[in-house]
């Protein structure tokens, strides 16, 4: 991929996460994804030394690991490119005012000149020339969709309440978000239309950083942080009614909002459960997750169902091959849970203290090539006390962690029903028709060293949750 324009005026702030800054081209369908560094460590020399290797690892991990696990259709690894330093410096200055205060403890890498170039997934190329309405894109960061099943777990609460629901309490107490979200990932990953409906509705009520909606590449719904949110459902419905009421664009009021929002949820649900390989959404093999692993006791689903007069039908499981099922399967490579992984991490740490050169033999920091991918398959079923067993389990855990943190992008391009495109590539509702595509992004490898941090954080989340629940009794 070639970057067509290296003029700062042609690029604008698009979004950022914890580890990268994304700018998009005002016209072309491209984004640049820069690394971020903590302000206190942002040394040009360090950036130059680290950035090319870290970016190469990101692309390799996407290409040789996540793409194989998630499926060809969903993953666009992009490529590492080198940009003129004056362009990057100008860009860093230009985007600064757009950034939220809570993100400013890190700075964009404006020092190395390296970045990733990716297709702009929020601007699905519309091939329908007569179509005036711009594309829509829904980004969902679903988080972990199952209850851990490892025998290494010591705290019983982890078998009942999912990680996301527990973490909410700590996040609100820390001031990261103002209110607790009612979203529970287990409902989204259930494959049950009613549970998915409640999950998506909860995301729309409290999007935090788990839901964003773009129109023509511009954010129209979602949060930068708790101070800076676009989350008015009436406004969203105003944006969307031209898509869902093509014949009657003037409707308004609460009834209109409700109808538009439930049409939107319907379309998102279809995209999430459709199998892009066979392009079918009908009855097909479902991935079944056992009852205990697919229900979270903190979920608001039953309460909401009662309140909305929904009769709960318990058919569950995701159609095989749909994006949610693919992601869930990779997440489930975490078989031991952090409770089982942490002792293995200590084993590896001890070993590399004694044999430092083994760090690279064990692929702890990549390279993420074919042999890393092969090392994921389960040849050690029993713990034989070796460091190789420990390293393999850690690799599986890290791959699963990436899948717990990725985002799904659903791009929708409206198409006039008269055009009758191939039925396999469209989502049709009673009033609308969209050509759609589904991708998965943010597939970076999580640093090996993060395991120690994850272990501590896990303890904190659980203790805080147990304490808050005690306070409520
Ligand atoms: P996190 O904190 O979730 O790990 P991150 O720092 O790894 O995030 P990304 O999630 O990759 O960063 O990117 C930040 C945001 O930029 C995304 O949430 C998404 O909205 C946007 N973005 C990233 N890549 C693309 C793309 N290829 N096309 C369009 N938008 C993108
Ligand atoms: Zn939950
Ligand atoms: Mg990330
Ligand atoms: Mg992200």
Tab-separated table of C-alpha atoms and ligand atoms in Angstrom:
chain	number	residue	atom	x	y	z
A	1	UNK	CA	0.000	0.000	0.000
A	2	UNK	CA	1.251	3.384	-0.915
A	3	UNK	CA	0.483	6.565	0.959
A	4	UNK	CA	-0.915	8.894	-1.623
A	5	UNK	CA	-0.578	12.161	0.279
A	6	UNK	CA	2.080	13.290	2.702
A	7	UNK	CA	0.545	16.682	3.254
A	8	UNK	CA	-0.536	17.327	6.857
A	9	UNK	CA	-3.641	19.166	5.669
A	10	UNK	CA	-4.926	16.002	4.078
A	11	UNK	CA	-4.977	13.991	7.330
A	12	UNK	CA	-7.024	14.396	10.482
A	13	UNK	CA	-7.460	12.954	13.949
A	14	UNK	CA	-9.491	9.759	13.798
A	15	UNK	CA	-9.167	8.040	17.154
A	16	UNK	CA	-6.780	6.516	19.625
A	17	UNK	CA	-6.448	3.676	22.065
A	18	UNK	CA	-4.044	2.951	24.832
A	19	UNK	CA	-1.188	2.071	22.521
A	20	UNK	CA	-1.798	3.780	19.214
A	21	UNK	CA	-2.919	6.978	17.529
A	22	UNK	CA	-4.921	6.815	14.321
A	23	UNK	CA	-5.285	9.549	11.713
A	24	UNK	CA	-7.393	9.244	8.595
A	25	UNK	CA	-7.124	10.720	5.152
A	26	UNK	CA	-9.823	13.286	4.423
A	27	UNK	CA	-10.625	11.705	1.065
A	28	UNK	CA	-8.878	8.424	0.425
A	29	UNK	CA	-9.817	5.300	2.240
A	30	UNK	CA	-6.639	5.094	4.334
A	31	UNK	CA	-5.536	5.502	7.929
A	32	UNK	CA	-2.118	5.832	9.524
A	33	UNK	CA	-1.650	4.148	12.878
A	34	UNK	CA	1.208	5.523	15.004
A	35	UNK	CA	2.602	4.038	18.192
A	36	UNK	CA	2.260	5.995	21.406
A	37	UNK	CA	4.882	6.398	24.099
A	38	UNK	CA	4.512	7.420	27.747
A	39	UNK	CA	5.405	11.102	27.935
A	40	UNK	CA	8.291	10.571	30.326
A	41	UNK	CA	9.922	7.946	28.052
A	42	UNK	CA	9.345	9.728	24.779
A	43	UNK	CA	12.957	9.985	23.616
A	44	UNK	CA	13.609	10.267	19.900
A	45	UNK	CA	16.460	7.764	20.117
A	46	UNK	CA	14.339	5.209	21.931
A	47	UNK	CA	11.484	5.632	19.464
A	48	UNK	CA	13.810	5.122	16.522
A	49	UNK	CA	15.181	2.004	18.082
A	50	UNK	CA	11.830	0.506	19.102
A	51	UNK	CA	9.216	1.615	16.596
A	52	UNK	CA	10.241	-0.353	13.491
A	53	UNK	CA	10.556	-3.615	15.448
A	54	UNK	CA	7.299	-3.138	17.348
A	55	UNK	CA	5.414	-2.271	14.171
A	56	UNK	CA	6.866	-5.255	12.342
A	57	UNK	CA	5.779	-7.479	15.226
A	58	UNK	CA	2.260	-6.054	15.000
A	59	UNK	CA	1.990	-6.776	11.278
A	60	UNK	CA	3.543	-10.252	11.625
A	61	UNK	CA	1.257	-11.155	14.499
A	62	UNK	CA	-1.776	-10.096	12.482
A	63	UNK	CA	-0.601	-11.856	9.337
A	64	UNK	CA	0.881	-15.088	10.645
A	65	UNK	CA	-1.155	-15.682	13.777
A	66	UNK	CA	-4.465	-13.820	14.079
A	67	UNK	CA	-5.403	-14.049	10.408
A	68	UNK	CA	-4.989	-17.812	10.484
A	69	UNK	CA	-6.997	-18.130	13.680
A	70	UNK	CA	-9.785	-15.665	12.854
A	71	UNK	CA	-10.068	-16.288	9.145
A	72	UNK	CA	-8.747	-14.564	6.048
A	73	UNK	CA	-11.805	-12.452	5.451
A	74	UNK	CA	-11.750	-10.640	8.746
A	75	UNK	CA	-8.155	-9.478	9.058
A	76	UNK	CA	-6.281	-6.713	7.231
A	77	UNK	CA	-2.736	-6.614	8.595
A	78	UNK	CA	-1.666	-3.447	6.770
A	79	UNK	CA	2.004	-2.568	6.368
A	80	UNK	CA	4.850	-0.656	7.965
A	81	UNK	CA	5.746	2.558	6.189
A	82	UNK	CA	8.274	5.323	6.702
A	83	UNK	CA	7.113	8.928	6.510
A	84	UNK	CA	8.959	12.256	6.304
A	85	UNK	CA	9.663	13.557	9.817
A	86	UNK	CA	8.380	17.069	9.128
A	87	UNK	CA	5.034	15.640	8.008
A	88	UNK	CA	4.746	13.582	11.192
A	89	UNK	CA	5.713	16.493	13.461
A	90	UNK	CA	3.151	18.735	11.794
A	91	UNK	CA	0.519	16.029	12.177
A	92	UNK	CA	1.254	15.535	15.886
A	93	UNK	CA	0.737	19.266	16.475
A	94	UNK	CA	-2.418	19.360	14.406
A	95	UNK	CA	-4.191	16.533	16.222
A	96	UNK	CA	-3.243	17.568	19.763
A	97	UNK	CA	-6.331	19.769	20.365
A	98	UNK	CA	-8.630	16.889	19.354
A	99	UNK	CA	-7.310	14.537	22.011
A	100	UNK	CA	-9.081	13.881	25.287
A	101	UNK	CA	-7.290	14.927	28.457
A	102	UNK	CA	-7.264	11.438	29.916
A	103	UNK	CA	-5.228	10.137	26.963
A	104	UNK	CA	-2.513	12.790	27.187
A	105	UNK	CA	-0.222	10.849	29.502
A	106	UNK	CA	1.069	9.348	26.267
A	107	UNK	CA	2.289	11.036	23.098
A	108	UNK	CA	2.130	9.935	19.516
A	109	UNK	CA	5.428	8.699	18.106
A	110	UNK	CA	6.388	11.735	16.064
A	111	UNK	CA	10.051	10.840	16.393
A	112	UNK	CA	10.734	7.698	14.414
A	113	UNK	CA	8.821	8.427	11.204
A	114	UNK	CA	7.429	4.882	11.183
A	115	UNK	CA	3.736	4.028	11.167
A	116	UNK	CA	1.284	1.419	9.966
A	117	UNK	CA	-0.771	2.087	6.893
A	118	UNK	CA	-4.192	0.426	6.846
A	119	UNK	CA	-7.409	0.659	4.863
A	120	UNK	CA	-9.917	2.954	6.566
A	121	UNK	CA	-12.478	0.412	7.661
A	122	UNK	CA	-15.019	3.083	8.607
A	123	UNK	CA	-15.285	4.156	4.969
A	124	UNK	CA	-16.454	1.068	3.203
A	125	UNK	CA	-16.024	1.718	-0.501
A	126	UNK	CA	-19.435	2.080	-1.977
A	127	UNK	CA	-19.724	0.775	-5.486
A	128	UNK	CA	-23.229	2.031	-5.915
A	129	UNK	CA	-22.830	5.231	-7.820
A	130	UNK	CA	-26.450	6.295	-7.555
A	131	UNK	CA	-26.383	5.970	-3.767
A	132	UNK	CA	-26.112	9.358	-2.049
A	133	UNK	CA	-26.209	8.221	1.571
A	134	UNK	CA	-22.697	7.780	2.980
A	135	UNK	CA	-21.539	4.493	4.527
A	136	UNK	CA	-22.137	3.705	8.195
A	137	UNK	CA	-19.751	1.824	10.411
A	138	UNK	CA	-20.319	0.264	13.808
A	139	UNK	CA	-17.289	-0.575	15.924
A	140	UNK	CA	-17.737	-2.949	18.848
A	141	UNK	CA	-15.062	-3.883	21.336
A	142	UNK	CA	-16.813	-6.966	22.725
A	143	UNK	CA	-14.281	-8.042	25.438
A	144	UNK	CA	-14.147	-11.530	26.934
A	145	UNK	CA	-17.206	-13.644	26.145
A	146	UNK	CA	-16.949	-16.603	28.512
A	147	UNK	CA	-16.645	-17.508	32.180
A	148	UNK	CA	-13.185	-18.971	32.809
A	149	UNK	CA	-13.180	-22.723	33.335
A	150	UNK	CA	-9.682	-23.385	34.622
A	151	UNK	CA	-9.146	-25.621	37.624
A	152	UNK	CA	-6.447	-23.170	38.761
A	153	UNK	CA	-8.976	-20.521	39.716
A	154	UNK	CA	-9.013	-19.901	43.448
A	155	UNK	CA	-11.656	-17.182	43.824
A	156	UNK	CA	-15.096	-18.674	43.425
A	157	UNK	CA	-16.670	-15.411	42.212
A	158	UNK	CA	-14.792	-15.811	38.898
A	159	UNK	CA	-16.959	-18.841	38.123
A	160	UNK	CA	-20.133	-16.792	38.456
A	161	UNK	CA	-19.524	-13.237	37.303
A	162	UNK	CA	-17.668	-12.315	34.125
A	163	UNK	CA	-14.546	-10.202	34.055
A	164	UNK	CA	-16.197	-7.272	32.260
A	165	UNK	CA	-19.043	-6.960	34.757
A	166	UNK	CA	-16.636	-7.102	37.707
A	167	UNK	CA	-14.204	-4.615	36.148
A	168	UNK	CA	-16.995	-2.043	35.697
A	169	UNK	CA	-17.114	-1.423	39.448
A	170	UNK	CA	-13.413	-0.634	39.671
A	171	UNK	CA	-13.504	1.549	36.553
A	172	UNK	CA	-16.321	3.668	37.924
A	173	UNK	CA	-14.644	3.944	41.343
A	174	UNK	CA	-11.409	5.048	39.645
A	175	UNK	CA	-13.289	7.719	37.709
A	176	UNK	CA	-12.545	6.200	34.288
A	177	UNK	CA	-16.287	6.171	33.586
A	178	UNK	CA	-19.196	7.911	35.272
A	179	UNK	CA	-21.715	5.081	35.287
A	180	UNK	CA	-21.689	1.305	35.316
A	181	UNK	CA	-22.558	-0.178	31.968
A	182	UNK	CA	-25.245	-2.860	31.840
A	183	UNK	CA	-23.531	-4.513	28.903
A	184	UNK	CA	-22.455	-8.093	29.543
A	185	UNK	CA	-20.258	-9.691	26.858
A	186	UNK	CA	-21.664	-13.134	27.601
A	187	UNK	CA	-25.042	-11.967	26.339
A	188	UNK	CA	-23.521	-10.651	23.118
A	189	UNK	CA	-21.592	-13.890	22.538
A	190	UNK	CA	-24.601	-16.059	23.431
A	191	UNK	CA	-25.959	-16.217	19.895
A	192	UNK	CA	-29.401	-15.886	21.460
A	193	UNK	CA	-31.191	-13.053	19.653
A	194	UNK	CA	-32.900	-11.778	22.795
A	195	UNK	CA	-29.738	-11.732	24.869
A	196	UNK	CA	-27.873	-10.074	22.006
A	197	UNK	CA	-30.602	-7.460	21.753
A	198	UNK	CA	-30.257	-6.525	25.418
A	199	UNK	CA	-26.457	-6.516	25.156
A	200	UNK	CA	-26.494	-4.161	22.167
A	201	UNK	CA	-29.129	-1.953	23.743
A	202	UNK	CA	-26.950	-1.662	26.846
A	203	UNK	CA	-23.984	-0.682	24.675
A	204	UNK	CA	-26.072	2.047	23.090
A	205	UNK	CA	-27.109	3.341	26.517
A	206	UNK	CA	-23.566	3.380	27.900
A	207	UNK	CA	-21.092	3.030	25.047
A	208	UNK	CA	-17.883	3.728	27.054
A	209	UNK	CA	-15.089	2.517	24.770
A	210	UNK	CA	-17.010	-0.552	23.613
A	211	UNK	CA	-19.181	1.017	20.912
A	212	UNK	CA	-18.601	3.683	18.292
A	213	UNK	CA	-20.661	4.594	15.261
A	214	UNK	CA	-19.263	6.412	12.240
A	215	UNK	CA	-21.028	8.030	9.329
A	216	UNK	CA	-18.854	8.657	6.317
A	217	UNK	CA	-15.806	8.041	8.501
A	218	UNK	CA	-16.863	10.645	11.114
A	219	UNK	CA	-17.647	9.623	14.673
A	220	UNK	CA	-21.345	10.298	15.339
A	221	UNK	CA	-21.774	8.188	18.467
A	222	UNK	CA	-19.321	7.063	21.167
A	223	UNK	CA	-16.923	8.363	23.817
A	224	UNK	CA	-13.420	9.702	23.961
A	225	UNK	CA	-13.592	9.655	27.779
A	226	UNK	CA	-16.145	10.289	30.529
A	227	UNK	CA	-15.975	14.046	29.808
A	228	UNK	CA	-16.308	13.787	26.085
A	229	UNK	CA	-19.179	11.621	24.839
A	230	UNK	CA	-21.579	11.679	21.933
A	231	UNK	CA	-24.356	9.508	23.255
A	232	UNK	CA	-27.744	11.046	22.610
A	233	UNK	CA	-29.958	8.340	21.143
A	234	UNK	CA	-32.359	10.860	19.602
A	235	UNK	CA	-29.496	12.474	17.763
A	236	UNK	CA	-28.268	9.086	16.644
A	237	UNK	CA	-31.754	8.233	15.388
A	238	UNK	CA	-31.771	11.526	13.501
A	239	UNK	CA	-28.601	10.518	11.701
A	240	UNK	CA	-29.912	7.050	10.987
A	241	UNK	CA	-33.491	7.583	9.975
A	242	UNK	CA	-32.571	8.309	6.391
A	243	UNK	CA	-31.165	4.768	6.308
A	244	UNK	CA	-34.015	2.943	7.956
A	245	UNK	CA	-36.971	4.976	6.686
A	246	UNK	CA	-35.903	5.697	3.140
A	247	UNK	CA	-39.454	6.383	2.047
A	248	UNK	CA	-40.341	8.667	4.923
A	249	UNK	CA	-37.389	10.670	6.233
A	250	UNK	CA	-39.416	13.155	8.249
A	251	UNK	CA	-40.577	10.994	11.136
A	252	UNK	CA	-39.451	12.083	14.577
A	253	UNK	CA	-40.186	11.704	18.276
A	254	UNK	CA	-39.585	8.901	20.761
A	255	UNK	CA	-41.395	6.323	18.665
A	256	UNK	CA	-39.106	7.095	15.747
A	257	UNK	CA	-36.029	6.801	17.960
A	258	UNK	CA	-37.182	3.444	19.309
A	259	UNK	CA	-37.901	2.044	15.857
A	260	UNK	CA	-34.651	3.266	14.324
A	261	UNK	CA	-32.598	1.935	17.244
A	262	UNK	CA	-34.189	-1.481	17.132
A	263	UNK	CA	-33.663	-1.679	13.355
A	264	UNK	CA	-30.030	-0.771	13.936
A	265	UNK	CA	-29.674	-3.488	16.585
A	266	UNK	CA	-31.273	-5.950	14.212
A	267	UNK	CA	-28.810	-5.153	11.427
A	268	UNK	CA	-25.814	-5.347	13.788
A	269	UNK	CA	-27.015	-8.707	15.091
A	270	UNK	CA	-27.295	-10.130	11.585
A	271	UNK	CA	-23.783	-8.952	10.725
A	272	UNK	CA	-22.393	-10.482	13.924
A	273	UNK	CA	-23.912	-13.917	13.425
A	274	UNK	CA	-23.690	-14.286	9.664
A	275	UNK	CA	-21.111	-16.577	8.215
A	276	UNK	CA	-19.148	-14.662	5.619
A	277	UNK	CA	-17.620	-17.821	4.141
A	278	UNK	CA	-20.915	-19.422	3.264
A	279	UNK	CA	-22.850	-16.162	3.511
A	280	UNK	CA	-25.717	-17.786	5.323
A	281	UNK	CA	-27.469	-16.771	8.493
A	282	UNK	CA	-29.947	-19.615	8.603
A	283	UNK	CA	-29.880	-22.724	10.698
A	284	UNK	CA	-26.465	-24.234	10.827
A	285	UNK	CA	-24.034	-25.834	13.165
A	286	UNK	CA	-23.683	-23.855	16.334
A	287	UNK	CA	-20.749	-23.593	18.640
A	288	UNK	CA	-22.033	-24.559	22.018
A	289	UNK	CA	-20.484	-23.289	25.180
A	290	UNK	CA	-21.616	-25.068	28.304
A	291	UNK	CA	-24.284	-23.441	30.414
A	292	UNK	CA	-21.973	-22.499	33.312
A	293	UNK	CA	-19.485	-20.847	31.000
A	294	UNK	CA	-21.986	-18.808	29.039
A	295	UNK	CA	-24.028	-17.175	31.803
A	296	UNK	CA	-22.929	-14.317	34.011
A	297	UNK	CA	-24.784	-13.752	37.252
A	298	UNK	CA	-24.284	-9.992	37.054
A	299	UNK	CA	-25.940	-9.734	33.643
A	300	UNK	CA	-29.056	-7.580	33.542
A	301	UNK	CA	-30.614	-9.738	30.889
A	302	UNK	CA	-33.287	-11.475	32.968
A	303	UNK	CA	-34.369	-8.239	34.668
A	304	UNK	CA	-34.516	-6.397	31.345
A	305	UNK	CA	-36.371	-9.231	29.676
A	306	UNK	CA	-38.978	-9.184	32.422
A	307	UNK	CA	-39.314	-5.423	32.215
A	308	UNK	CA	-39.706	-5.467	28.445
A	309	UNK	CA	-42.117	-8.383	28.578
A	310	UNK	CA	-39.758	-10.569	26.562
A	311	UNK	CA	-40.428	-14.261	26.894
A	312	UNK	CA	-37.009	-15.847	27.165
A	313	UNK	CA	-36.355	-18.626	24.703
A	314	UNK	CA	-33.192	-20.500	25.565
A	315	UNK	CA	-31.724	-21.359	22.206
A	316	UNK	CA	-28.098	-20.494	22.348
A	317	UNK	CA	-24.819	-20.893	20.590
A	318	UNK	CA	-23.189	-18.974	17.762
A	319	UNK	CA	-23.349	-20.134	14.149
A	320	UNK	CA	-19.947	-21.589	13.265
A	321	UNK	CA	-17.786	-19.261	11.205
A	322	UNK	CA	-19.468	-16.012	12.215
A	323	UNK	CA	-17.187	-13.293	13.533
A	324	UNK	CA	-18.278	-13.693	17.157
A	325	UNK	CA	-17.735	-17.420	17.105
A	326	UNK	CA	-14.254	-16.986	15.594
A	327	UNK	CA	-13.271	-14.440	18.216
A	328	UNK	CA	-14.696	-16.506	21.078
A	329	UNK	CA	-12.776	-19.554	19.969
A	330	UNK	CA	-9.509	-17.658	20.021
A	331	UNK	CA	-10.352	-16.151	23.420
A	332	UNK	CA	-10.849	-19.665	24.734
A	333	UNK	CA	-7.224	-20.533	24.015
A	334	UNK	CA	-6.881	-19.062	27.498
A	335	UNK	CA	-7.550	-22.362	29.191
A	336	UNK	CA	-5.629	-21.842	32.402
A	337	UNK	CA	-6.745	-18.347	33.300
A	338	UNK	CA	-4.264	-15.833	34.705
A	339	UNK	CA	-4.332	-17.866	37.947
A	340	UNK	CA	-2.809	-20.815	36.122
A	341	UNK	CA	-0.557	-18.731	33.863
A	342	UNK	CA	1.135	-16.617	36.505
A	343	UNK	CA	3.077	-19.511	38.118
A	344	UNK	CA	4.219	-20.561	34.622
A	345	UNK	CA	5.335	-17.002	33.964
A	346	UNK	CA	7.418	-17.147	37.138
A	347	UNK	CA	8.909	-20.438	35.924
A	348	UNK	CA	9.914	-18.825	32.615
A	349	UNK	CA	11.249	-15.726	34.395
A	350	UNK	CA	13.407	-17.904	36.616
A	351	UNK	CA	14.661	-19.828	33.595
A	352	UNK	CA	15.634	-16.797	31.526
A	353	UNK	CA	17.412	-15.302	34.481
A	354	UNK	CA	19.617	-18.396	34.423
A	355	UNK	CA	19.717	-18.724	30.616
A	356	UNK	CA	19.128	-15.247	29.125
A	357	UNK	CA	19.636	-16.386	25.544
A	358	UNK	CA	16.614	-18.675	25.792
A	359	UNK	CA	14.386	-15.619	25.686
A	360	UNK	CA	14.569	-15.612	21.920
A	361	UNK	CA	14.511	-19.421	21.537
A	362	UNK	CA	11.197	-19.369	23.422
A	363	UNK	CA	9.829	-16.602	21.142
A	364	UNK	CA	8.858	-14.444	24.108
A	365	UNK	CA	9.053	-11.222	22.075
A	366	UNK	CA	8.466	-12.708	18.664
A	367	UNK	CA	9.277	-13.002	15.876
A	368	UNK	CA	5.670	-13.893	15.185
A	369	UNK	CA	6.261	-16.141	12.223
A	370	UNK	CA	4.966	-19.532	11.100
A	371	UNK	CA	6.942	-21.323	13.743
A	372	UNK	CA	5.396	-19.189	16.486
A	373	UNK	CA	1.982	-20.126	15.098
A	374	UNK	CA	2.901	-23.793	15.082
A	375	UNK	CA	4.119	-23.560	18.650
A	376	UNK	CA	0.556	-22.757	19.688
A	377	UNK	CA	-0.821	-26.193	18.874
A	378	UNK	CA	-1.201	-28.372	21.857
A	379	UNK	CA	1.610	-30.882	21.953
A	380	UNK	CA	2.156	-30.626	25.689
A	381	UNK	CA	-1.109	-31.738	27.201
A	382	UNK	CA	0.363	-32.376	30.637
A	383	UNK	CA	2.630	-30.119	32.640
A	384	UNK	CA	5.963	-31.917	32.389
A	385	UNK	CA	7.609	-29.202	34.525
A	386	UNK	CA	9.577	-27.924	31.524
A	387	UNK	CA	10.037	-24.313	30.501
A	388	UNK	CA	8.811	-25.274	27.031
A	389	UNK	CA	5.450	-26.298	28.423
A	390	UNK	CA	5.241	-22.998	30.301
A	391	UNK	CA	6.165	-20.987	27.202
A	392	UNK	CA	3.545	-22.708	25.087
A	393	UNK	CA	0.785	-22.019	27.593
A	394	UNK	CA	1.921	-18.398	27.816
A	395	UNK	CA	1.784	-18.043	24.018
A	396	UNK	CA	-1.767	-19.392	23.990
A	397	UNK	CA	-2.719	-17.050	26.803
A	398	UNK	CA	-1.272	-14.030	25.010
A	399	UNK	CA	-3.044	-14.839	21.749
A	400	UNK	CA	-6.311	-15.197	23.681
A	401	UNK	CA	-5.677	-11.869	25.407
A	402	UNK	CA	-5.391	-10.162	22.027
A	403	UNK	CA	-8.761	-11.627	21.030
A	404	UNK	CA	-10.280	-10.326	24.278
A	405	UNK	CA	-9.202	-6.813	23.377
A	406	UNK	CA	-9.900	-6.573	19.645
A	407	UNK	CA	-12.626	-4.560	17.907
A	408	UNK	CA	-15.160	-5.653	15.316
A	409	UNK	CA	-15.908	-3.206	12.504
A	410	UNK	CA	-19.193	-3.603	10.689
A	411	UNK	CA	-19.326	-1.400	7.610
A	412	UNK	CA	-22.717	-0.848	6.000
A	413	UNK	CA	-23.290	0.779	2.690
A	414	UNK	CA	-26.933	1.436	1.848
A	415	UNK	CA	-28.061	0.158	-1.478
A	416	UNK	CA	-31.343	0.825	-3.206
A	417	UNK	CA	-33.471	-2.308	-3.018
A	418	UNK	CA	-34.239	-2.002	-6.760
A	419	UNK	CA	-30.611	-2.779	-7.493
A	420	UNK	CA	-30.966	-6.306	-6.158
A	421	UNK	CA	-27.354	-7.136	-5.535
A	422	UNK	CA	-26.284	-10.698	-4.726
A	423	UNK	CA	-28.377	-11.672	-1.693
A	424	UNK	CA	-25.309	-13.203	-0.067
A	425	UNK	CA	-23.585	-9.850	0.383
A	426	UNK	CA	-26.457	-7.846	1.787
A	427	UNK	CA	-28.477	-7.385	4.939
A	428	UNK	CA	-32.081	-6.644	4.292
A	429	UNK	CA	-34.640	-5.415	6.804
A	430	UNK	CA	-38.249	-4.519	6.313
A	431	UNK	CA	-37.305	-0.995	5.258
A	432	UNK	CA	-33.655	-1.003	4.317
A	433	UNK	CA	-30.945	-2.800	2.435
A	434	UNK	CA	-27.178	-2.677	3.051
A	435	UNK	CA	-24.115	-4.140	1.445
A	436	UNK	CA	-21.906	-5.030	4.396
A	437	UNK	CA	-18.456	-6.125	5.433
A	438	UNK	CA	-17.093	-7.301	8.762
A	439	UNK	CA	-13.477	-6.918	9.917
A	440	UNK	CA	-11.544	-7.384	13.112
A	441	UNK	CA	-8.939	-4.823	14.131
A	442	UNK	CA	-6.532	-4.027	16.930
A	443	UNK	CA	-4.820	-7.405	16.825
A	444	UNK	CA	-1.535	-6.384	18.438
A	445	UNK	CA	0.486	-8.895	20.428
A	446	UNK	CA	0.299	-8.114	24.150
A	447	UNK	CA	3.744	-7.816	25.711
A	448	UNK	CA	4.986	-10.873	27.589
A	449	UNK	CA	5.816	-8.675	30.583
A	450	UNK	CA	2.145	-7.666	30.876
A	451	UNK	CA	1.408	-10.979	32.566
A	452	UNK	CA	2.676	-9.723	35.938
A	453	UNK	CA	0.528	-6.605	35.599
A	454	UNK	CA	-2.506	-8.682	34.544
A	455	UNK	CA	-2.119	-10.874	37.587
A	456	UNK	CA	-2.100	-7.915	39.961
A	457	UNK	CA	-4.986	-6.206	38.176
A	458	UNK	CA	-7.061	-9.384	38.303
A	459	UNK	CA	-6.650	-9.556	42.068
A	460	UNK	CA	-7.596	-5.898	42.420
A	461	UNK	CA	-10.721	-6.255	40.282
A	462	UNK	CA	-11.944	-9.264	42.221
A	463	UNK	CA	-11.252	-7.832	45.664
A	464	UNK	CA	-12.947	-4.598	44.766
A	465	UNK	CA	-15.962	-6.357	43.325
A	466	UNK	CA	-16.383	-8.678	46.294
A	467	UNK	CA	-16.080	-5.693	48.628
A	468	UNK	CA	-18.664	-3.619	46.726
A	469	UNK	CA	-21.107	-6.522	46.731
A	470	UNK	CA	-20.644	-6.977	50.468
A	471	UNK	CA	-21.400	-3.297	50.935
A	472	UNK	CA	-24.672	-3.714	49.051
A	473	UNK	CA	-26.012	-6.564	51.169
B	1	LIG	P1	-6.690	-0.324	22.611
B	1	LIG	O1	-6.511	0.628	23.721
B	1	LIG	O2	-8.135	-0.747	22.420
B	1	LIG	O3	-5.755	-1.484	22.607
B	1	LIG	P2	-5.125	0.666	20.389
B	1	LIG	O4	-4.293	1.715	20.996
B	1	LIG	O5	-4.508	-0.651	20.143
B	1	LIG	O6	-6.470	0.481	21.246
B	1	LIG	P3	-6.745	0.724	17.971
B	1	LIG	O7	-7.901	0.114	18.657
B	1	LIG	O8	-6.098	-0.106	16.923
B	1	LIG	O9	-5.677	1.266	19.033
B	1	LIG	O10	-7.154	2.095	17.263
B	1	LIG	C1	-7.849	3.111	17.960
B	1	LIG	C2	-9.128	3.443	17.224
B	1	LIG	O11	-8.819	3.899	15.902
B	1	LIG	C3	-10.045	2.241	17.006
B	1	LIG	O12	-10.884	2.041	18.116
B	1	LIG	C4	-10.804	2.640	15.745
B	1	LIG	O13	-11.901	3.482	16.048
B	1	LIG	C5	-9.777	3.439	14.971
B	1	LIG	N1	-9.114	2.597	13.946
B	1	LIG	C6	-8.055	1.788	14.109
B	1	LIG	N2	-7.725	1.164	12.962
B	1	LIG	C7	-8.619	1.577	12.026
B	1	LIG	C8	-8.839	1.296	10.626
B	1	LIG	N3	-8.064	0.447	9.951
B	1	LIG	N4	-9.861	1.921	10.022
B	1	LIG	C9	-10.654	2.777	10.681
B	1	LIG	N5	-10.513	3.086	11.973
B	1	LIG	C10	-9.505	2.497	12.655
B	2	LIG	ZN1	-21.100	-10.243	32.752
B	3	LIG	MG1	-4.819	-2.478	21.087
B	4	LIG	MG1	-8.557	-0.778	20.380
